[in-house]
Coordinates of N, CA and C in Angstrom, one line a residue:
Chain A
M125 N -112.2 109.3 89.8 CA -112.1 108.1 90.6 C -112.7 106.9 89.9
A126 N -112.0 105.8 89.8 CA -112.5 104.6 89.1 C -113.7 104.0 89.9
K127 N -114.7 103.5 89.2 CA -115.8 102.8 89.8 C -115.4 101.4 90.1
T128 N -115.7 100.9 91.3 CA -115.3 99.6 91.6 C -116.5 98.8 92.1
E129 N -116.4 97.5 92.0 CA -117.5 96.6 92.4 C -117.0 95.3 93.0
L130 N -117.6 94.9 94.0 CA -117.2 93.6 94.6 C -118.3 92.6 94.3
K131 N -117.9 91.6 93.4 CA -118.8 90.6 93.0 C -118.6 89.4 93.9
N132 N -119.6 88.5 94.0 CA -119.4 87.3 94.8 C -120.2 86.1 94.2
R133 N -119.9 84.9 94.7 CA -120.5 83.7 94.2 C -121.3 83.0 95.3
I134 N -121.7 83.8 96.3 CA -122.3 83.2 97.5 C -123.6 82.4 97.2
R135 N -124.4 83.0 96.3 CA -125.7 82.3 96.0 C -125.4 80.9 95.4
R136 N -124.5 80.9 94.4 CA -124.1 79.7 93.7 C -123.6 78.7 94.7
L137 N -122.7 79.1 95.6 CA -122.0 78.3 96.6 C -123.0 77.7 97.6
R138 N -124.0 78.5 98.0 CA -125.0 78.1 98.9 C -125.8 76.9 98.3
F139 N -126.1 77.0 97.1 CA -126.9 75.9 96.4 C -126.0 74.7 96.3
D140 N -124.7 74.9 96.0 CA -123.8 73.7 95.9 C -123.5 73.1 97.3
H141 N -123.8 73.8 98.3 CA -123.6 73.2 99.7 C -125.0 72.8 100.3
D142 N -125.6 71.8 99.7 CA -126.8 71.2 100.2 C -127.9 72.3 100.3
E143 N -128.0 73.2 99.3 CA -129.0 74.2 99.3 C -129.1 75.0 100.6
M144 N -128.0 75.4 101.1 CA -127.9 76.1 102.4 C -128.8 77.4 102.3
T145 N -129.6 77.7 103.3 CA -130.4 78.9 103.2 C -129.6 80.1 103.7
Q146 N -130.2 81.3 103.3 CA -129.5 82.5 103.8 C -129.5 82.6 105.3
K147 N -130.5 82.1 105.9 CA -130.6 82.1 107.4 C -129.5 81.3 108.0
E148 N -129.3 80.0 107.4 CA -128.3 79.1 107.9 C -126.9 79.8 107.8
L149 N -126.6 80.4 106.7 CA -125.3 81.0 106.5 C -125.2 82.2 107.4
A150 N -126.2 82.9 107.6 CA -126.2 84.1 108.5 C -125.9 83.7 109.9
I151 N -126.5 82.6 110.4 CA -126.2 82.1 111.8 C -124.7 81.6 111.9
R152 N -124.3 80.9 110.8 CA -122.9 80.4 110.9 C -121.8 81.5 110.9
V153 N -122.1 82.6 110.2 CA -121.1 83.7 110.2 C -121.4 84.8 111.2
G154 N -122.5 84.7 111.9 CA -122.8 85.7 112.9 C -123.3 87.0 112.4
V155 N -124.1 87.0 111.4 CA -124.8 88.2 110.9 C -126.3 88.0 110.8
T156 N -127.0 89.1 110.4 CA -128.4 88.9 110.1 C -128.6 88.4 108.7
R157 N -129.8 87.9 108.5 CA -130.2 87.4 107.1 C -130.2 88.5 106.1
Q158 N -130.6 89.7 106.6 CA -130.7 90.9 105.7 C -129.3 91.3 105.2
T159 N -128.3 91.0 106.0 CA -126.9 91.4 105.6 C -126.5 90.4 104.5
I160 N -126.8 89.1 104.6 CA -126.5 88.1 103.6 C -127.2 88.5 102.3
I161 N -128.4 88.9 102.4 CA -129.2 89.3 101.2 C -128.5 90.5 100.5
A162 N -128.1 91.5 101.3 CA -127.4 92.7 100.8 C -126.0 92.3 100.1
I163 N -125.3 91.4 100.8 CA -124.0 91.0 100.2 C -124.2 90.3 98.9
E164 N -125.1 89.3 98.9 CA -125.4 88.6 97.6 C -125.8 89.5 96.5
A165 N -126.5 90.5 96.8 CA -127.0 91.4 95.7 C -125.9 92.4 95.4
G166 N -124.8 92.4 96.0 CA -123.7 93.3 95.8 C -124.0 94.7 96.3
K167 N -124.9 94.9 97.2 CA -125.2 96.2 97.7 C -124.5 96.5 99.0
Y168 N -123.8 95.6 99.5 CA -123.0 95.8 100.8 C -121.7 95.0 100.7
A169 N -120.6 95.8 100.8 CA -119.3 95.1 100.8 C -118.9 94.8 102.3
P170 N -118.8 93.5 102.5 CA -118.5 93.0 103.9 C -117.1 93.4 104.4
S171 N -116.9 93.5 105.7 CA -115.6 93.7 106.2 C -114.7 92.5 105.9
L172 N -113.4 92.7 106.0 CA -112.5 91.5 105.7 C -112.7 90.3 106.6
P173 N -112.9 90.5 107.9 CA -113.1 89.4 108.8 C -114.4 88.6 108.4
L174 N -115.4 89.4 108.0 CA -116.7 88.7 107.7 C -116.5 88.0 106.3
A175 N -115.8 88.6 105.4 CA -115.5 87.9 104.1 C -114.8 86.6 104.3
F176 N -113.8 86.6 105.2 CA -113.0 85.4 105.5 C -113.9 84.4 106.2
R177 N -114.8 84.8 107.1 CA -115.7 83.8 107.7 C -116.7 83.2 106.7
I178 N -117.2 84.0 105.8 CA -118.1 83.4 104.7 C -117.3 82.4 103.9
A179 N -116.1 82.8 103.4 CA -115.3 81.9 102.6 C -115.0 80.6 103.4
G180 N -114.7 80.8 104.7 CA -114.4 79.6 105.6 C -115.6 78.6 105.6
V181 N -116.8 79.1 105.6 CA -118.0 78.2 105.7 C -118.0 77.3 104.5
F182 N -117.6 77.9 103.3 CA -117.6 77.1 102.1 C -116.3 76.3 101.9
G183 N -115.3 76.5 102.8 CA -114.0 75.8 102.7 C -113.2 76.3 101.5
L184 N -113.4 77.5 101.1 CA -112.7 78.1 99.9 C -111.8 79.3 100.3
P185 N -110.8 79.6 99.5 CA -110.0 80.8 99.8 C -110.9 82.0 99.4
I186 N -110.7 83.2 100.0 CA -111.5 84.3 99.9 C -111.7 84.8 98.4
E187 N -110.6 84.6 97.6 CA -110.7 85.1 96.2 C -111.6 84.2 95.3
D188 N -111.9 83.0 95.8 CA -112.9 82.2 95.1 C -114.3 82.5 95.4
V189 N -114.5 83.3 96.4 CA -115.9 83.7 96.8 C -116.2 85.2 96.4
F190 N -115.2 86.0 96.6 CA -115.3 87.5 96.2 C -114.4 87.8 95.1
Q191 N -114.9 88.6 94.2 CA -114.0 89.1 93.1 C -114.1 90.7 93.0
Y192 N -113.0 91.3 93.1 CA -112.9 92.8 93.0 C -112.7 93.2 91.6
E193 N -113.7 94.0 91.1 CA -113.6 94.4 89.7 C -113.5 95.9 89.5
D194 N -112.5 96.4 88.8 CA -112.3 97.8 88.5 C -112.9 98.1 87.2
E195 N -113.9 99.0 87.1 CA -114.6 99.2 85.9 C -113.8 100.1 84.9
E196 N -113.0 101.0 85.5 CA -112.2 101.9 84.6 C -110.7 101.5 84.8
P197 N -109.9 101.3 83.7 CA -108.5 101.0 83.9 C -107.7 102.2 84.4
A198 N -106.6 101.9 85.1 CA -105.8 103.0 85.7 C -105.3 103.9 84.6
A199 N -105.2 105.2 84.8 CA -104.8 106.2 83.8 C -103.4 106.1 83.3
N200 N -102.5 105.8 84.2 CA -101.0 105.8 83.9 C -100.5 104.4 83.7
E201 N -101.1 103.7 82.8 CA -100.6 102.3 82.6 C -100.1 102.2 81.1
Chain B
M173 N -137.2 92.3 109.2 CA -137.0 93.7 109.6 C -136.3 93.8 110.9
S174 N -135.2 94.6 111.0 CA -134.5 94.7 112.2 C -135.2 95.6 113.2
A175 N -134.8 95.5 114.5 CA -135.4 96.3 115.5 C -135.2 97.8 115.3
E176 N -134.0 98.1 114.7 CA -133.7 99.5 114.5 C -134.6 100.1 113.4
E177 N -134.9 99.2 112.4 CA -135.8 99.6 111.3 C -137.2 99.9 111.8
K178 N -137.7 98.9 112.7 CA -139.0 99.1 113.2 C -139.1 100.4 114.1
T179 N -138.1 100.6 114.8 CA -138.1 101.8 115.7 C -138.1 103.1 114.8
A180 N -137.4 103.0 113.7 CA -137.4 104.2 112.7 C -138.8 104.4 112.1
W181 N -139.5 103.3 111.8 CA -140.8 103.4 111.2 C -141.8 104.0 112.3
L182 N -141.6 103.6 113.6 CA -142.4 104.1 114.7 C -142.2 105.6 114.8
A183 N -140.9 106.1 114.7 CA -140.6 107.5 114.9 C -141.2 108.3 113.7
V184 N -141.1 107.8 112.5 CA -141.7 108.5 111.3 C -143.2 108.5 111.4
G185 N -143.8 107.4 111.8 CA -145.3 107.4 112.0 C -145.7 108.4 113.0
L186 N -145.0 108.4 114.2 CA -145.4 109.3 115.2 C -145.2 110.8 114.8
F187 N -144.2 111.0 114.0 CA -144.0 112.4 113.5 C -145.1 112.8 112.6
A188 N -145.6 111.8 111.8 CA -146.8 112.1 110.9 C -148.0 112.4 111.8
V189 N -148.2 111.6 112.8 CA -149.3 111.8 113.7 C -149.2 113.2 114.4
G190 N -148.0 113.6 114.7 CA -147.7 114.9 115.4 C -148.1 116.0 114.4
V191 N -147.8 115.9 113.2 CA -148.1 116.9 112.2 C -149.6 117.0 112.0
V192 N -150.3 115.9 112.0 CA -151.8 115.9 111.9 C -152.4 116.5 113.1
A193 N -151.9 116.1 114.3 CA -152.4 116.7 115.5 C -152.2 118.2 115.6
F194 N -151.1 118.6 115.1 CA -150.8 120.1 115.1 C -151.8 120.8 114.2
L195 N -152.0 120.3 113.0 CA -153.0 120.9 112.1 C -154.4 120.9 112.6
V196 N -154.7 119.8 113.3 CA -156.1 119.7 113.8 C -156.3 120.7 115.0
L197 N -155.2 120.9 115.8 CA -155.4 121.7 117.0 C -155.3 123.2 116.7
I198 N -154.8 123.6 115.5 CA -154.7 125.0 115.2 C -156.0 125.8 115.3
P199 N -157.1 125.3 114.8 CA -158.4 126.1 114.9 C -158.9 126.3 116.3
F200 N -158.4 125.4 117.2 CA -158.9 125.5 118.6 C -158.2 126.5 119.5
G201 N -157.0 126.9 119.1 CA -156.3 127.8 120.0 C -155.1 128.5 119.4
G202 N -155.0 128.4 118.1 CA -153.9 129.0 117.4 C -152.7 128.1 117.3
V203 N -151.6 128.7 116.7 CA -150.4 127.9 116.4 C -149.6 127.6 117.7
E204 N -149.6 128.5 118.7 CA -148.7 128.2 119.9 C -149.2 127.0 120.6
P205 N -150.5 126.9 121.1 CA -150.9 125.7 121.8 C -150.9 124.5 120.9
A206 N -151.1 124.6 119.6 CA -151.2 123.5 118.7 C -149.8 122.8 118.6
L207 N -148.7 123.5 119.0 CA -147.4 122.8 118.9 C -147.3 121.6 119.9
A208 N -148.2 121.6 120.9 CA -148.3 120.5 121.8 C -148.6 119.2 121.1
G209 N -149.2 119.3 119.9 CA -149.5 118.1 119.1 C -148.2 117.3 118.8
F210 N -147.1 117.9 118.7 CA -145.8 117.2 118.4 C -145.3 116.4 119.6
S211 N -146.0 116.6 120.7 CA -145.5 115.9 121.9 C -145.5 114.3 121.7
V212 N -146.4 113.9 120.8 CA -146.5 112.4 120.6 C -145.2 111.8 120.1
V213 N -144.4 112.7 119.5 CA -143.1 112.2 118.9 C -142.2 111.6 120.1
G214 N -142.5 112.1 121.3 CA -141.7 111.6 122.4 C -141.9 110.1 122.7
F215 N -143.0 109.5 122.2 CA -143.3 108.1 122.4 C -142.3 107.2 121.5
S216 N -141.6 107.9 120.6 CA -140.6 107.1 119.8 C -139.5 106.5 120.6
G217 N -139.4 107.1 121.8 CA -138.4 106.6 122.8 C -138.7 105.2 123.3
L218 N -140.0 104.7 123.1 CA -140.4 103.4 123.5 C -140.0 102.3 122.5
G219 N -139.5 102.7 121.3 CA -139.2 101.8 120.2 C -138.2 100.7 120.7
P220 N -137.1 101.0 121.3 CA -136.1 100.0 121.7 C -136.7 99.0 122.7
L221 N -137.7 99.4 123.5 CA -138.4 98.5 124.4 C -139.4 97.6 123.7
L222 N -140.1 98.2 122.8 CA -141.2 97.4 122.1 C -140.6 96.4 121.1
F223 N -139.5 96.7 120.5 CA -138.9 95.8 119.4 C -137.7 95.1 119.8
R224 N -137.6 94.6 121.0 CA -136.4 93.9 121.4 C -136.4 92.5 120.8
K225 N -135.2 92.0 120.5 CA -135.0 90.7 119.9 C -135.3 89.6 120.9
K226 N -135.9 88.5 120.5 CA -136.2 87.4 121.4 C -134.8 86.8 121.9
R227 N -134.7 86.4 123.1 CA -133.5 85.9 123.7 C -133.1 84.5 123.1
D228 N -134.1 83.7 122.8 CA -133.7 82.3 122.4 C -133.4 82.2 120.9
S229 N -133.4 83.3 120.2 CA -133.2 83.3 118.8 C -131.7 83.1 118.5
K230 N -131.4 82.2 117.5 CA -130.0 81.9 117.2 C -129.4 83.0 116.4
E231 N -130.2 83.8 115.6 CA -129.8 84.8 114.8 C -129.3 86.0 115.6
V232 N -128.2 86.7 115.2 CA -127.8 87.8 115.9 C -128.7 89.0 115.8
A233 N -128.8 89.8 116.8 CA -129.8 91.0 116.7 C -129.2 92.1 115.9
E234 N -127.9 92.3 115.9 CA -127.2 93.4 115.2 C -125.9 93.0 114.8
D235 N -125.5 93.4 113.5 CA -124.2 93.0 113.0 C -123.5 94.3 112.5
E236 N -122.4 94.1 111.8 CA -121.5 95.2 111.3 C -122.3 96.1 110.4
R237 N -123.2 95.6 109.5 CA -124.0 96.4 108.6 C -124.9 97.3 109.4
D238 N -125.6 96.7 110.4 CA -126.5 97.5 111.2 C -125.8 98.7 111.9
K239 N -124.6 98.3 112.4 CA -123.8 99.4 113.2 C -123.4 100.5 112.2
K240 N -123.0 100.1 111.0 CA -122.6 101.1 110.0 C -123.8 102.0 109.6
I241 N -124.9 101.4 109.4 CA -126.1 102.2 109.0 C -126.5 103.2 110.2
I242 N -126.5 102.6 111.4 CA -126.8 103.5 112.6 C -125.8 104.6 112.7
R243 N -124.5 104.3 112.5 CA -123.5 105.4 112.6 C -123.7 106.5 111.6
E244 N -123.9 106.0 110.3 CA -124.1 107.0 109.2 C -125.4 107.9 109.5
A245 N -126.5 107.2 109.9 CA -127.7 107.9 110.1 C -127.6 108.9 111.3
T246 N -126.9 108.5 112.4 CA -126.7 109.4 113.5 C -125.8 110.6 113.2
L247 N -124.8 110.3 112.4 CA -123.9 111.4 111.9 C -124.7 112.4 111.1
G248 N -125.5 111.9 110.1 CA -126.3 112.8 109.3 C -127.3 113.6 110.1
A249 N -127.9 113.0 111.0 CA -128.9 113.6 111.9 C -128.2 114.7 112.7
A250 N -127.0 114.4 113.2 CA -126.3 115.4 114.1 C -125.9 116.6 113.2
H251 N -125.5 116.4 112.0 CA -125.2 117.5 111.1 C -126.4 118.4 110.8
S252 N -127.6 117.7 110.6 CA -128.8 118.4 110.3 C -129.2 119.2 111.5
C253 N -129.1 118.6 112.6 CA -129.5 119.3 113.9 C -128.7 120.5 114.1
W254 N -127.4 120.4 113.8 CA -126.5 121.6 114.0 C -126.9 122.7 113.0
C255 N -127.2 122.3 111.8 CA -127.6 123.3 110.8 C -128.9 124.0 111.2
V256 N -129.9 123.3 111.7 CA -131.1 123.9 112.2 C -130.9 124.8 113.3
A257 N -130.0 124.4 114.3 CA -129.7 125.3 115.4 C -129.0 126.6 115.0
V258 N -128.1 126.5 114.0 CA -127.4 127.6 113.5 C -128.4 128.6 112.8
M259 N -129.2 128.0 112.0 CA -130.2 128.8 111.2 C -131.2 129.5 112.2
A260 N -131.6 128.7 113.2 CA -132.6 129.3 114.2 C -132.0 130.4 114.9
C261 N -130.7 130.5 115.1 CA -130.1 131.6 115.8 C -129.7 132.7 114.9
M262 N -129.2 132.4 113.7 CA -128.6 133.4 112.8 C -129.7 134.1 112.0
I263 N -130.7 133.4 111.5 CA -131.7 134.0 110.6 C -132.4 135.2 111.3
P264 N -132.9 135.0 112.6 CA -133.6 136.1 113.3 C -132.6 137.3 113.5
W265 N -131.3 137.0 113.8 CA -130.3 138.0 114.0 C -130.1 138.7 112.7
G266 N -130.0 138.0 111.6 CA -129.7 138.6 110.3 C -130.8 139.5 109.9
I267 N -132.0 139.2 110.2 CA -133.2 140.0 109.8 C -133.3 141.3 110.7
H268 N -133.0 141.1 112.0 CA -133.2 142.2 112.9 C -131.9 142.9 113.3
M269 N -130.8 142.7 112.7 CA -129.5 143.2 113.2 C -129.4 144.7 113.2
F270 N -130.2 145.3 112.3 CA -130.1 146.8 112.2 C -131.1 147.5 113.1
H271 N -131.9 146.7 113.9 CA -132.8 147.3 114.8 C -132.3 147.2 116.2
D272 N -131.8 148.3 116.8 CA -131.2 148.2 118.1 C -132.1 147.8 119.2
D273 N -133.4 148.2 119.1 CA -134.3 147.9 120.1 C -135.0 146.6 120.0
M274 N -134.6 145.7 119.1 CA -135.2 144.4 119.0 C -134.8 143.4 120.1
T275 N -135.8 142.7 120.6 CA -135.6 141.7 121.5 C -136.4 140.4 121.1
I276 N -135.9 139.3 121.5 CA -136.7 138.1 121.3 C -137.2 137.5 122.6
S277 N -138.3 136.8 122.5 CA -138.9 136.2 123.7 C -138.0 135.1 124.2
I278 N -138.0 134.9 125.5 CA -137.3 133.8 126.1 C -137.8 132.5 125.8
H279 N -139.1 132.5 125.4 CA -139.8 131.2 125.0 C -139.3 130.7 123.6
A280 N -138.5 131.5 122.9 CA -138.0 131.1 121.6 C -136.9 130.0 121.9
L281 N -136.2 130.1 123.0 CA -135.1 129.2 123.3 C -135.5 127.7 123.3
P282 N -136.5 127.3 124.1 CA -136.9 125.9 124.0 C -137.4 125.4 122.7
R283 N -138.0 126.4 121.9 CA -138.4 126.0 120.5 C -137.3 125.7 119.7
V284 N -136.1 126.4 119.8 CA -134.9 126.0 119.1 C -134.5 124.6 119.4
V285 N -134.5 124.3 120.7 CA -134.1 123.0 121.2 C -135.0 121.9 120.6
F286 N -136.3 122.1 120.7 CA -137.2 121.1 120.2 C -137.1 120.9 118.7
C287 N -136.9 122.1 118.1 CA -136.8 122.0 116.6 C -135.6 121.2 116.2
G288 N -134.5 121.4 116.9 CA -133.3 120.6 116.7 C -133.5 119.1 117.0
L289 N -134.2 118.8 118.1 CA -134.4 117.5 118.5 C -135.3 116.7 117.5
F290 N -136.4 117.4 117.1 CA -137.3 116.8 116.1 C -136.5 116.5 114.8
T291 N -135.7 117.5 114.4 CA -134.9 117.3 113.2 C -134.0 116.1 113.3
F292 N -133.4 115.9 114.5 CA -132.5 114.8 114.7 C -133.2 113.5 114.6
I293 N -134.4 113.4 115.2 CA -135.2 112.1 115.2 C -135.6 111.8 113.8
L294 N -136.2 112.8 113.1 CA -136.7 112.6 111.8 C -135.6 112.2 110.8
V295 N -134.6 113.0 110.7 CA -133.5 112.7 109.8 C -132.8 111.3 110.1
R296 N -132.6 111.0 111.3 CA -132.0 109.7 111.7 C -132.9 108.6 111.2
S297 N -134.2 108.7 111.5 CA -135.1 107.6 111.2 C -135.3 107.4 109.7
V298 N -135.4 108.5 108.9 CA -135.5 108.4 107.5 C -134.3 107.9 106.9
T299 N -133.1 108.3 107.3 CA -131.8 107.8 106.8 C -131.7 106.3 107.1
I300 N -132.1 105.9 108.3 CA -132.0 104.4 108.6 C -132.9 103.7 107.6
L301 N -134.1 104.1 107.4 CA -135.0 103.4 106.4 C -134.5 103.4 105.0
V302 N -133.9 104.5 104.6 CA -133.3 104.6 103.2 C -132.2 103.6 103.1
L303 N -131.3 103.6 104.0 CA -130.1 102.8 104.0 C -130.4 101.3 104.1
Y304 N -131.4 101.0 104.9 CA -131.8 99.6 104.9 C -132.4 99.1 103.6
R305 N -133.2 100.0 103.0 CA -133.9 99.7 101.8 C -133.0 99.5 100.6
R306 N -131.8 100.2 100.6 CA -130.9 100.1 99.5 C -130.3 98.7 99.5
G307 N -130.2 98.0 100.6 CA -129.6 96.6 100.6 C -130.6 95.5 100.5
K308 N -131.8 95.8 100.1 CA -132.9 94.9 100.1 C -133.6 94.8 98.8
P309 N -133.1 94.1 97.8 CA -133.7 94.0 96.5 C -135.0 93.3 96.4
N310 N -135.1 92.1 97.0 CA -136.3 91.4 97.0 C -136.5 90.5 98.2
G311 N -135.5 90.3 98.9 CA -135.6 89.6 100.2 C -135.9 88.1 100.1
E312 N -135.7 87.5 99.0 CA -136.0 86.1 98.8 C -134.8 85.2 99.3
D313 N -135.1 83.9 99.5 CA -134.1 83.0 99.9 C -133.4 82.3 98.7

């Protein structure tokens, strides 16, 4: 099974949006600050609705905030 | 730290106190009465009352990650509890199956129940703490 990773630019985007704090973002998307910390560190993959809400806060499409990376190429290509 | 994490710490702490109480009570009356030392674990039920979120807080008390952690911890604890219950029933039977005159005390039954209950509380609490810790690299802003 291929190893996969969900990367994101949330930290960069927060600083670009008037240095928004993790707490502010957490309140705006309706989660705890600990969840934002875990998402930023790539240790928790958010659900699709939450990912869309986070992207919506920054006014960007979801693919500009989250990037899905496959570490191993598919075998039959 | 979430309310669930604090409750888990309380349960683990009380379990440690229970073990110490059990060891301290053994010289005074033997192993059987000393098991009462574990009764302090029952106070872990106060966790949700002690660590409630303040009502005026804008932050949510629980989100999808908390629910996922609680679900995984509860499932793991239920499986462990089931394993303990099966072992508690099958091991004595396996040892004594060839002795037709063997009987077990009726007092063994509540011990199996409490053993399963303590396993459930401990495994659930430890799993919650481990899963929360995994998503917390440094906690800075």
